[in-house]
Short mmCIF file of C-alpha atoms in Angstrom, two decimals:
data_model
loop_
_atom_site.label_atom_id
_atom_site.label_comp_id
_atom_site.label_asym_id
_atom_site.label_seq_id
_atom_site.Cartn_x
_atom_site.Cartn_y
_atom_site.Cartn_z
CA MET Z 499 -151.25 -183.66 14.73
CA SER Z 500 -152.06 -180.25 16.23
CA LYS Z 501 -150.83 -177.14 14.46
CA GLU Z 502 -147.05 -177.11 14.59
CA GLU Z 503 -144.97 -173.95 14.46
CA VAL Z 504 -141.66 -174.65 12.73
CA ILE Z 505 -139.20 -171.81 12.16
CA LEU Z 506 -135.71 -172.16 10.73
CA LEU Z 507 -133.12 -169.48 11.38
CA ASP Z 508 -131.45 -169.59 8.00
CA PHE Z 509 -128.75 -168.23 5.71
CA TYR Z 510 -128.97 -168.97 1.98
CA GLY Z 511 -125.31 -170.01 1.67
CA SER Z 512 -125.14 -172.24 4.75
CA PRO Z 513 -124.89 -175.92 3.77
CA PHE Z 514 -125.84 -176.72 7.37
CA ALA Z 515 -129.11 -174.79 7.06
CA MET Z 516 -129.76 -176.48 3.68
CA ARG Z 517 -129.68 -179.84 5.44
CA ALA Z 518 -132.57 -178.81 7.70
CA LYS Z 519 -134.56 -177.38 4.77
CA ILE Z 520 -134.21 -180.59 2.74
CA ALA Z 521 -135.15 -182.82 5.68
CA LEU Z 522 -138.23 -180.75 6.52
CA ALA Z 523 -139.32 -180.78 2.87
CA GLU Z 524 -138.83 -184.56 2.66
CA LYS Z 525 -141.00 -184.95 5.75
CA GLY Z 526 -143.64 -182.63 4.30
CA VAL Z 527 -143.30 -180.26 7.26
CA GLU Z 528 -144.31 -176.66 6.55
CA PHE Z 529 -141.85 -174.18 7.96
CA GLU Z 530 -140.88 -170.56 7.87
CA ALA Z 531 -137.25 -169.86 6.91
CA ARG Z 532 -136.07 -166.60 8.49
CA HIS Z 533 -133.00 -165.16 6.83
CA GLU Z 534 -130.27 -164.12 9.26
CA ASP Z 535 -127.98 -161.25 8.34
CA LEU Z 536 -124.74 -162.93 9.43
CA PHE Z 537 -122.57 -159.99 8.39
CA GLY Z 538 -124.85 -157.08 9.30
CA GLY Z 539 -126.26 -158.20 12.62
CA LYS Z 540 -127.71 -161.42 13.94
CA SER Z 541 -131.26 -161.41 15.30
CA GLU Z 542 -132.02 -161.39 18.99
CA LEU Z 543 -133.84 -164.66 18.44
CA LEU Z 544 -130.68 -166.30 17.06
CA LEU Z 545 -128.50 -165.02 19.92
CA LYS Z 546 -131.07 -166.20 22.45
CA SER Z 547 -131.75 -169.57 20.79
CA ASN Z 548 -128.13 -170.59 20.23
CA PRO Z 549 -126.17 -168.70 22.88
CA VAL Z 550 -123.23 -171.14 22.74
CA TYR Z 551 -122.28 -170.80 19.06
CA LYS Z 552 -124.61 -168.00 17.83
CA LYS Z 553 -124.76 -169.80 14.47
CA VAL Z 554 -127.41 -170.82 11.97
CA PRO Z 555 -129.21 -173.08 11.52
CA VAL Z 556 -131.46 -173.13 14.54
CA LEU Z 557 -134.73 -175.03 14.31
CA LEU Z 558 -137.49 -173.68 16.53
CA HIS Z 559 -140.24 -176.23 16.94
CA ASN Z 560 -143.16 -174.76 18.87
CA GLY Z 561 -140.60 -172.37 20.36
CA ASN Z 562 -138.08 -175.05 21.42
CA PRO Z 563 -134.67 -174.46 19.82
CA VAL Z 564 -132.42 -177.16 18.39
CA SER Z 565 -128.92 -176.31 17.12
CA GLU Z 566 -126.12 -178.05 15.20
CA SER Z 567 -127.27 -179.38 11.86
CA LEU Z 568 -126.76 -183.13 12.31
CA ASN Z 569 -128.47 -182.85 15.66
CA ILE Z 570 -131.31 -181.01 13.91
CA LEU Z 571 -131.58 -183.83 11.32
CA GLN Z 572 -131.79 -186.42 14.08
CA TYR Z 573 -134.39 -184.29 15.87
CA ILE Z 574 -136.48 -183.94 12.69
CA GLU Z 575 -136.29 -187.71 12.25
CA GLU Z 576 -137.62 -188.26 15.78
CA ALA Z 577 -140.18 -185.44 15.91
CA PHE Z 578 -141.59 -186.17 12.43
CA PRO Z 579 -141.03 -189.91 11.96
CA SER Z 580 -142.73 -190.32 8.57
CA PRO Z 581 -141.27 -190.96 6.06
CA PRO Z 582 -138.11 -192.22 7.78
CA LEU Z 583 -134.77 -190.80 6.61
CA LEU Z 584 -132.64 -193.40 8.39
CA PRO Z 585 -132.73 -197.16 7.75
CA LYS Z 586 -134.23 -199.48 10.37
CA CYS Z 587 -131.07 -201.49 11.03
CA ALA Z 588 -129.06 -199.99 13.93
CA HIS Z 589 -125.72 -200.72 12.26
CA ALA Z 590 -126.77 -199.12 8.98
CA ARG Z 591 -127.96 -196.07 10.94
CA ALA Z 592 -124.63 -195.83 12.76
CA THR Z 593 -122.80 -196.07 9.42
CA GLU Z 594 -124.80 -193.18 7.93
CA ARG Z 595 -124.17 -191.06 11.03
CA PHE Z 596 -120.45 -191.84 10.92
CA TRP Z 597 -120.17 -190.61 7.34
CA ALA Z 598 -122.34 -187.56 7.97
CA ASP Z 599 -119.87 -186.61 10.69
CA PHE Z 600 -117.04 -187.30 8.20
CA VAL Z 601 -118.64 -184.77 5.84
CA ASP Z 602 -118.38 -182.13 8.59
CA LYS Z 603 -114.88 -183.03 9.71
CA MET Z 604 -113.24 -183.78 6.36
CA LEU Z 605 -115.20 -182.66 3.29
CA PHE Z 606 -116.31 -179.30 4.69
CA GLU Z 607 -112.92 -178.48 6.21
CA ALA Z 608 -110.97 -179.51 3.10
CA GLY Z 609 -113.35 -177.61 0.78
CA ASN Z 610 -112.85 -174.46 2.84
CA LYS Z 611 -109.08 -174.88 2.82
CA VAL Z 612 -109.13 -174.80 -1.00
CA TRP Z 613 -110.62 -171.31 -1.18
CA LYS Z 614 -108.89 -170.06 1.98
CA SER Z 615 -105.42 -171.01 0.70
CA LYS Z 616 -102.89 -169.22 -1.43
CA GLY Z 617 -99.94 -170.44 -3.50
CA GLU Z 618 -98.59 -173.92 -2.83
CA ALA Z 619 -101.04 -174.61 0.00
CA VAL Z 620 -103.83 -174.74 -2.60
CA GLU Z 621 -102.46 -177.98 -4.07
CA ALA Z 622 -102.35 -179.71 -0.69
CA ALA Z 623 -105.88 -178.53 0.10
CA LYS Z 624 -107.11 -179.72 -3.30
CA ALA Z 625 -105.61 -183.19 -2.77
CA GLU Z 626 -107.23 -183.42 0.66
CA PHE Z 627 -110.59 -182.30 -0.73
CA ILE Z 628 -110.53 -184.81 -3.59
CA GLU Z 629 -109.53 -187.57 -1.18
CA ALA Z 630 -112.58 -186.78 0.95
CA VAL Z 631 -114.91 -186.84 -2.08
CA LYS Z 632 -113.36 -190.12 -3.24
CA ALA Z 633 -113.90 -191.64 0.21
CA LEU Z 634 -117.59 -190.75 -0.06
CA GLU Z 635 -117.65 -192.12 -3.59
CA GLY Z 636 -116.39 -195.40 -2.13
CA VAL Z 637 -119.27 -195.48 0.34
CA LEU Z 638 -121.74 -194.78 -2.46
CA GLY Z 639 -120.37 -197.61 -4.62
CA GLU Z 640 -122.86 -198.43 -7.34
CA LYS Z 641 -125.92 -197.50 -5.33
CA ASP Z 642 -128.28 -194.72 -6.41
CA TYR Z 643 -128.20 -193.15 -2.95
CA PHE Z 644 -125.99 -193.70 0.08
CA GLY Z 645 -128.62 -195.82 1.76
CA GLY Z 646 -129.43 -197.81 -1.40
CA ASP Z 647 -132.54 -197.11 -3.46
CA VAL Z 648 -133.98 -194.44 -1.20
CA PHE Z 649 -132.81 -190.84 -0.71
CA GLY Z 650 -132.06 -190.45 3.00
CA PHE Z 651 -130.07 -189.10 5.93
CA LEU Z 652 -126.53 -189.26 4.51
CA ASP Z 653 -127.67 -187.90 1.14
CA ILE Z 654 -129.25 -184.95 2.95
CA ALA Z 655 -126.14 -184.42 5.07
CA THR Z 656 -123.84 -184.42 2.02
CA ILE Z 657 -125.63 -182.85 -0.94
CA PRO Z 658 -125.63 -179.23 0.35
CA PHE Z 659 -121.84 -179.07 0.12
CA THR Z 660 -121.96 -179.60 -3.64
CA SER Z 661 -123.33 -176.05 -3.96
CA TRP Z 662 -119.88 -174.89 -2.78
CA PHE Z 663 -117.95 -177.07 -5.25
CA LEU Z 664 -117.91 -174.42 -8.02
CA ALA Z 665 -116.13 -171.98 -5.70
CA SER Z 666 -113.54 -174.61 -4.69
CA GLU Z 667 -113.09 -175.54 -8.36
CA LYS Z 668 -112.56 -171.93 -9.43
CA PHE Z 669 -109.96 -171.23 -6.74
CA GLY Z 670 -108.38 -174.69 -6.95
CA GLY Z 671 -108.28 -174.95 -10.76
CA PHE Z 672 -109.89 -178.38 -11.08
CA LYS Z 673 -113.20 -180.09 -11.81
CA VAL Z 674 -114.73 -182.49 -9.27
CA GLU Z 675 -116.58 -184.18 -12.15
CA GLU Z 676 -113.31 -185.21 -13.79
CA GLU Z 677 -111.95 -186.63 -10.54
CA CYS Z 678 -115.13 -188.18 -9.13
CA PRO Z 679 -117.73 -188.76 -11.89
CA THR Z 680 -119.74 -191.29 -9.85
CA PHE Z 681 -120.10 -188.81 -6.99
CA MET Z 682 -121.22 -186.07 -9.37
CA ALA Z 683 -123.75 -188.41 -11.03
CA TRP Z 684 -125.18 -188.97 -7.54
CA ALA Z 685 -125.26 -185.21 -6.96
CA LYS Z 686 -127.23 -184.68 -10.20
CA ARG Z 687 -129.65 -187.43 -9.19
CA CYS Z 688 -130.24 -185.73 -5.84
CA GLY Z 689 -130.59 -182.34 -7.54
CA GLU Z 690 -133.64 -183.63 -9.40
CA ARG Z 691 -135.56 -183.90 -6.15
CA GLU Z 692 -137.72 -180.90 -5.37
CA SER Z 693 -136.54 -180.81 -1.75
CA VAL Z 694 -132.93 -180.41 -2.90
CA ALA Z 695 -133.63 -178.06 -5.81
CA MET Z 696 -135.53 -175.72 -3.45
CA ALA Z 697 -132.83 -175.72 -0.74
CA LEU Z 698 -129.62 -175.42 -2.75
CA PRO Z 699 -128.61 -171.97 -3.97
CA ASP Z 700 -127.16 -171.20 -7.39
CA PRO Z 701 -123.45 -172.16 -7.16
CA VAL Z 702 -122.62 -168.82 -8.82
CA LYS Z 703 -124.19 -167.02 -5.86
CA VAL Z 704 -122.08 -169.16 -3.51
CA TYR Z 705 -119.00 -168.34 -5.59
CA GLU Z 706 -119.78 -164.61 -5.17
CA LEU Z 707 -120.20 -165.17 -1.42
CA VAL Z 708 -116.81 -166.90 -1.32
CA CYS Z 709 -115.22 -163.99 -3.21
CA MET Z 710 -116.56 -161.69 -0.49
CA LEU Z 711 -115.35 -164.04 2.28
CA ARG Z 712 -111.87 -164.11 0.70
CA LYS Z 713 -111.79 -160.32 0.82
CA MET Z 714 -112.99 -160.36 4.45
CA HIS Z 715 -110.24 -162.86 5.32
CA GLY Z 716 -107.64 -160.76 3.50
CA ILE Z 717 -106.87 -163.54 1.00
CA GLU Z 718 -107.46 -161.47 -2.13
CA MET F 999 -131.68 -212.47 22.67
CA SER F 1000 -129.20 -214.83 20.97
CA LYS F 1001 -125.58 -214.83 22.11
CA GLU F 1002 -124.06 -211.47 21.24
CA GLU F 1003 -120.36 -210.92 20.60
CA VAL F 1004 -119.36 -207.46 21.75
CA ILE F 1005 -115.73 -206.38 21.53
CA LEU F 1006 -114.40 -202.92 22.31
CA LEU F 1007 -111.07 -201.80 20.89
CA ASP F 1008 -109.89 -199.85 23.88
CA PHE F 1009 -107.17 -197.72 25.43
CA TYR F 1010 -107.22 -197.16 29.21
CA GLY F 1011 -106.65 -193.39 28.95
CA SER F 1012 -109.16 -192.68 26.19
CA PRO F 1013 -112.18 -190.77 27.53
CA PHE F 1014 -113.94 -191.72 24.31
CA ALA F 1015 -113.45 -195.44 24.97
CA MET F 1016 -114.59 -194.91 28.58
CA ARG F 1017 -117.93 -193.64 27.25
CA ALA F 1018 -118.56 -196.94 25.48
CA LYS F 1019 -117.53 -198.97 28.52
CA ILE F 1020 -119.89 -197.07 30.83
CA ALA F 1021 -122.81 -197.32 28.39
CA LEU F 1022 -122.33 -201.06 27.90
CA ALA F 1023 -122.12 -201.59 31.66
CA GLU F 1024 -125.27 -199.53 32.23
CA LYS F 1025 -127.07 -201.69 29.66
CA GLY F 1026 -125.78 -204.87 31.28
CA VAL F 1027 -124.04 -205.92 28.06
CA GLU F 1028 -121.09 -208.25 28.52
CA PHE F 1029 -118.13 -207.25 26.38
CA GLU F 1030 -114.46 -207.90 25.87
CA ALA F 1031 -112.23 -204.81 26.06
CA ARG F 1032 -109.12 -205.30 23.91
CA HIS F 1033 -106.30 -202.97 24.80
CA GLU F 1034 -104.72 -201.25 21.80
CA ASP F 1035 -101.06 -200.28 21.91
CA LEU F 1036 -101.49 -196.79 20.45
CA PHE F 1037 -97.79 -195.97 20.71
CA GLY F 1038 -96.25 -199.35 19.89
CA GLY F 1039 -98.44 -200.52 17.04
CA LYS F 1040 -102.15 -200.64 16.43
CA SER F 1041 -103.79 -203.99 15.75
CA GLU F 1042 -104.76 -205.11 12.27
CA LEU F 1043 -108.32 -205.32 13.55
CA LEU F 1044 -108.30 -201.61 14.50
CA LEU F 1045 -106.80 -200.54 11.17
CA LYS F 1046 -109.35 -202.65 9.30
CA SER F 1047 -112.35 -201.65 11.45
CA ASN F 1048 -111.72 -197.90 11.44
CA PRO F 1049 -109.72 -197.24 8.26
CA VAL F 1050 -110.73 -193.56 8.15
CA TYR F 1051 -109.38 -192.43 11.52
CA LYS F 1052 -107.56 -195.54 12.84
CA LYS F 1053 -108.61 -194.51 16.34
CA VAL F 1054 -110.11 -196.16 19.40
CA PRO F 1055 -112.77 -196.78 20.44
CA VAL F 1056 -114.29 -199.15 17.92
CA LEU F 1057 -117.24 -201.25 18.98
CA LEU F 1058 -117.53 -204.56 17.16
CA HIS F 1059 -120.99 -206.01 17.58
CA ASN F 1060 -121.19 -209.48 16.05
CA GLY F 1061 -118.31 -208.37 13.84
CA ASN F 1062 -119.91 -205.11 12.66
CA PRO F 1063 -117.72 -202.11 13.52
CA VAL F 1064 -118.99 -198.76 14.83
CA SER F 1065 -116.61 -195.83 15.31
CA GLU F 1066 -116.69 -192.35 16.86
CA SER F 1067 -117.73 -192.42 20.49
CA LEU F 1068 -120.99 -190.43 20.41
CA ASN F 1069 -122.03 -192.50 17.43
CA ILE F 1070 -121.19 -195.60 19.45
CA LEU F 1071 -123.34 -194.35 22.36
CA GLN F 1072 -126.27 -193.78 20.01
CA TYR F 1073 -125.72 -197.23 18.50
CA ILE F 1074 -125.64 -198.87 21.93
CA GLU F 1075 -128.89 -197.06 22.78
CA GLU F 1076 -130.56 -198.45 19.65
CA ALA F 1077 -129.07 -201.95 19.66
CA PHE F 1078 -129.62 -202.49 23.40
CA PRO F 1079 -132.68 -200.36 24.19
CA SER F 1080 -133.08 -201.30 27.87
CA PRO F 1081 -132.62 -199.43 30.11
CA PRO F 1082 -132.82 -196.26 27.99
CA LEU F 1083 -130.00 -193.72 28.35
CA LEU F 1084 -131.82 -190.91 26.54
CA PRO F 1085 -135.11 -189.34 27.63
CA LYS F 1086 -138.28 -190.01 25.64
CA CYS F 1087 -138.97 -186.40 24.63
CA ALA F 1088 -137.37 -185.58 21.26
CA HIS F 1089 -136.39 -182.07 22.36
CA ALA F 1090 -134.74 -183.30 25.56
CA ARG F 1091 -132.84 -185.89 23.51
CA ALA F 1092 -131.63 -183.22 21.09
CA THR F 1093 -130.50 -181.07 24.03
CA GLU F 1094 -128.42 -183.92 25.52
CA ARG F 1095 -126.85 -184.62 22.11
CA PHE F 1096 -126.05 -180.92 21.62
CA TRP F 1097 -124.17 -180.77 24.92
CA ALA F 1098 -122.40 -184.09 24.35
CA ASP F 1099 -121.07 -182.58 21.12
CA PHE F 1100 -120.10 -179.46 23.12
CA VAL F 1101 -118.04 -181.69 25.42
CA ASP F 1102 -116.06 -182.88 22.37
CA LYS F 1103 -115.70 -179.49 20.73
CA MET F 1104 -115.09 -177.31 23.78
CA LEU F 1105 -114.30 -179.18 27.02
CA PHE F 1106 -111.97 -181.76 25.45
CA GLU F 1107 -110.19 -179.25 23.24
CA ALA F 1108 -109.75 -176.69 26.02
CA GLY F 1109 -108.56 -179.34 28.51
CA ASN F 1110 -105.91 -180.46 26.04
CA LYS F 1111 -104.80 -176.89 25.43
CA VAL F 1112 -104.04 -176.52 29.13
CA TRP F 1113 -101.45 -179.30 29.17
CA LYS F 1114 -100.23 -178.65 25.62
CA SER F 1115 -99.47 -174.98 26.33
CA LYS F 1116 -96.47 -173.20 27.71
CA GLY F 1117 -95.99 -169.79 29.31
CA GLU F 1118 -98.72 -167.18 28.84
CA ALA F 1119 -100.83 -169.44 26.63
CA VAL F 1120 -101.59 -171.59 29.71
CA GLU F 1121 -103.65 -168.81 31.29
CA ALA F 1122 -105.81 -168.39 28.17
CA ALA F 1123 -106.30 -172.17 27.90
CA LYS F 1124 -107.22 -172.35 31.59
CA ALA F 1125 -109.84 -169.60 31.23
CA GLU F 1126 -111.34 -171.38 28.20
CA PHE F 1127 -111.40 -174.70 30.04
CA ILE F 1128 -113.10 -173.26 33.13
CA GLU F 1129 -115.63 -171.47 30.92
CA ALA F 1130 -116.53 -174.82 29.31
CA VAL F 1131 -116.95 -176.52 32.69
CA LYS F 1132 -119.06 -173.59 33.94
CA ALA F 1133 -121.29 -173.86 30.85
CA LEU F 1134 -121.89 -177.53 31.68
CA GLU F 1135 -122.50 -176.58 35.30
CA GLY F 1136 -125.20 -174.22 34.04
CA VAL F 1137 -126.89 -177.09 32.17
CA LEU F 1138 -126.72 -179.27 35.27
CA GLY F 1139 -128.30 -176.58 37.46
CA GLU F 1140 -129.55 -178.14 40.70
CA LYS F 1141 -130.29 -181.52 39.17
CA ASP F 1142 -128.54 -184.70 40.34
CA TYR F 1143 -127.72 -185.69 36.75
CA PHE F 1144 -127.90 -183.84 33.45
CA GLY F 1145 -131.17 -185.52 32.54
CA GLY F 1146 -132.70 -185.02 36.02
CA ASP F 1147 -132.92 -187.86 38.52
CA VAL F 1148 -131.49 -190.55 36.26
CA PHE F 1149 -127.89 -191.08 35.13
CA GLY F 1150 -127.94 -191.01 31.33
CA PHE F 1151 -126.47 -190.14 27.94
CA LEU F 1152 -124.96 -186.73 28.70
CA ASP F 1153 -123.57 -187.91 32.04
CA ILE F 1154 -121.87 -190.80 30.21
CA ALA F 1155 -120.55 -188.47 27.51
CA THR F 1156 -119.08 -186.05 30.06
CA ILE F 1157 -117.84 -187.98 33.10
CA PRO F 1158 -114.81 -189.64 31.40
CA PHE F 1159 -113.12 -186.27 30.90
CA THR F 1160 -112.95 -185.71 34.65
CA SER F 1161 -110.24 -188.40 34.80
CA TRP F 1162 -108.05 -185.92 32.86
CA PHE F 1163 -108.79 -182.99 35.19
CA LEU F 1164 -105.88 -183.74 37.56
CA ALA F 1165 -103.42 -183.44 34.67
CA SER F 1166 -104.94 -180.13 33.53
CA GLU F 1167 -104.92 -178.89 37.14
CA LYS F 1168 -101.26 -179.81 37.65
CA PHE F 1169 -100.10 -178.10 34.47
CA GLY F 1170 -102.55 -175.20 34.79
CA GLY F 1171 -102.02 -174.53 38.50
CA PHE F 1172 -105.68 -174.49 39.54
CA LYS F 1173 -108.39 -176.66 41.07
CA VAL F 1174 -111.62 -177.33 39.16
CA GLU F 1175 -113.35 -177.94 42.51
CA GLU F 1176 -112.66 -174.38 43.63
CA GLU F 1177 -114.01 -172.93 40.38
CA CYS F 1178 -116.92 -175.30 39.79
CA PRO F 1179 -117.98 -177.06 43.01
CA THR F 1180 -121.42 -178.04 41.69
CA PHE F 1181 -119.86 -179.76 38.68
CA MET F 1182 -117.40 -181.64 40.88
CA ALA F 1183 -120.20 -182.73 43.25
CA TRP F 1184 -121.94 -184.20 40.18
CA ALA F 1185 -118.68 -185.93 39.18
CA LYS F 1186 -118.40 -187.53 42.63
CA ARG F 1187 -122.01 -188.66 42.44
CA CYS F 1188 -121.34 -190.31 39.06
CA GLY F 1189 -118.13 -191.86 40.38
CA GLU F 1190 -120.15 -193.83 42.93
CA ARG F 1191 -121.75 -195.83 40.14
CA GLU F 1192 -120.07 -199.14 39.43
CA SER F 1193 -120.17 -198.53 35.65
CA VAL F 1194 -118.17 -195.32 36.07
CA ALA F 1195 -115.79 -196.60 38.75
CA MET F 1196 -114.89 -199.57 36.52
CA ALA F 1197 -114.32 -197.47 33.39
CA LEU F 1198 -112.40 -194.46 34.72
CA PRO F 1199 -108.68 -194.86 35.31
CA ASP F 1200 -106.77 -193.48 38.29
CA PRO F 1201 -106.20 -189.76 37.50
CA VAL F 1202 -102.57 -190.23 38.57
CA LYS F 1203 -102.11 -192.74 35.74
CA VAL F 1204 -103.64 -190.23 33.31
CA TYR F 1205 -101.29 -187.55 34.68
CA GLU F 1206 -98.33 -189.88 33.98
CA LEU F 1207 -99.68 -190.47 30.45
CA VAL F 1208 -99.93 -186.70 29.93
CA CYS F 1209 -96.33 -186.29 31.14
CA MET F 1210 -95.30 -188.78 28.45
CA LEU F 1211 -97.43 -187.02 25.81
CA ARG F 1212 -95.82 -183.68 26.70
CA LYS F 1213 -92.41 -185.22 26.14
CA MET F 1214 -93.60 -186.72 22.82
CA HIS F 1215 -94.92 -183.30 21.73
CA GLY F 1216 -91.66 -181.63 22.77
CA ILE F 1217 -93.39 -179.48 25.41
CA GLU F 1218 -91.15 -180.52 28.31
#
């Protein structure tokens, strides 16, 4: 392989950017993570590379930009095939992609609702959030990882959101571990991997970020 | 190839189901489309096959269900590789997937807003809708199809929504053709393909469906 230039437009708290960092690390791809100042001013490179959404993460591979994190994961899988993150069987692949999309549509949205809500709405958001985690727990079953014995695509798509759990717990007044112990055992297992440990921020830092976001949104 | 059983849980007005029908036809895969009565009562098979969202389309391939239409397209591409719908180049593939997702997030949502709105909100929805079509027109450029000379993945992901344009035009008081002639020339080109002509319903039938939906939503 000729020398590859891989740059990730990044933000430490973005679970979507974490996905790309974990996948690149699992593939053994060297990359440069460039921190974007989302609140102070986004870089020209970000605005030019993702003109539609102007969001991180953007993966720049030899100058070619790829946006939207699940799309980036699929791209990484195709551009750097070894080791594979998705199973060989087309149906198993489709199942992992379905649940990765569920993480975006349900887990992420419900987790945000918990810390964006006030008063009675918090309880409804909490119930929705726990339901989403329990659904994922059902997919996991008794397996070590979503795909079975091997850490893969759906693990990578899901694990970053656990770094936001502390913030949801603090504002929701609950513990995910008490509700979903199997899911949290999976999360600990994933956290032992270097790729995950390197990509996920300290949940306390995410909690502080959420405190700031709540002030910005006028929730405090 | 051994005898394949391919069933699509379908609804005539669903642009998402149309995607699957076009892709299967392009691949030359015989399938049975089973109409779901979304308003009268969904089938047990639908509820069992897509317990998370309980929505069409669901593709059942030898009994194995796949849900979410872009996921279904990707599955069809992998399970029935010939002829390919996506280009070979990983970056070009990622670009088509990015814009297919844009169709879901922006074009579909904005199109719905047009017919779901009343009064002043219609103008804002219309502007958003036309902006989304213009963005796609920019991707198309002077090419015959999104991928170049060959009808493919992003064409399949996008063309079904044009069957809803008449309804948006009637309730928005505008003509997409006047705003985006290049896009509509592409739509006509796609409509000449048998796969598309077979899958897309008469826009007048979609308009009648939208009239019913407006009544159901209490907009009329």
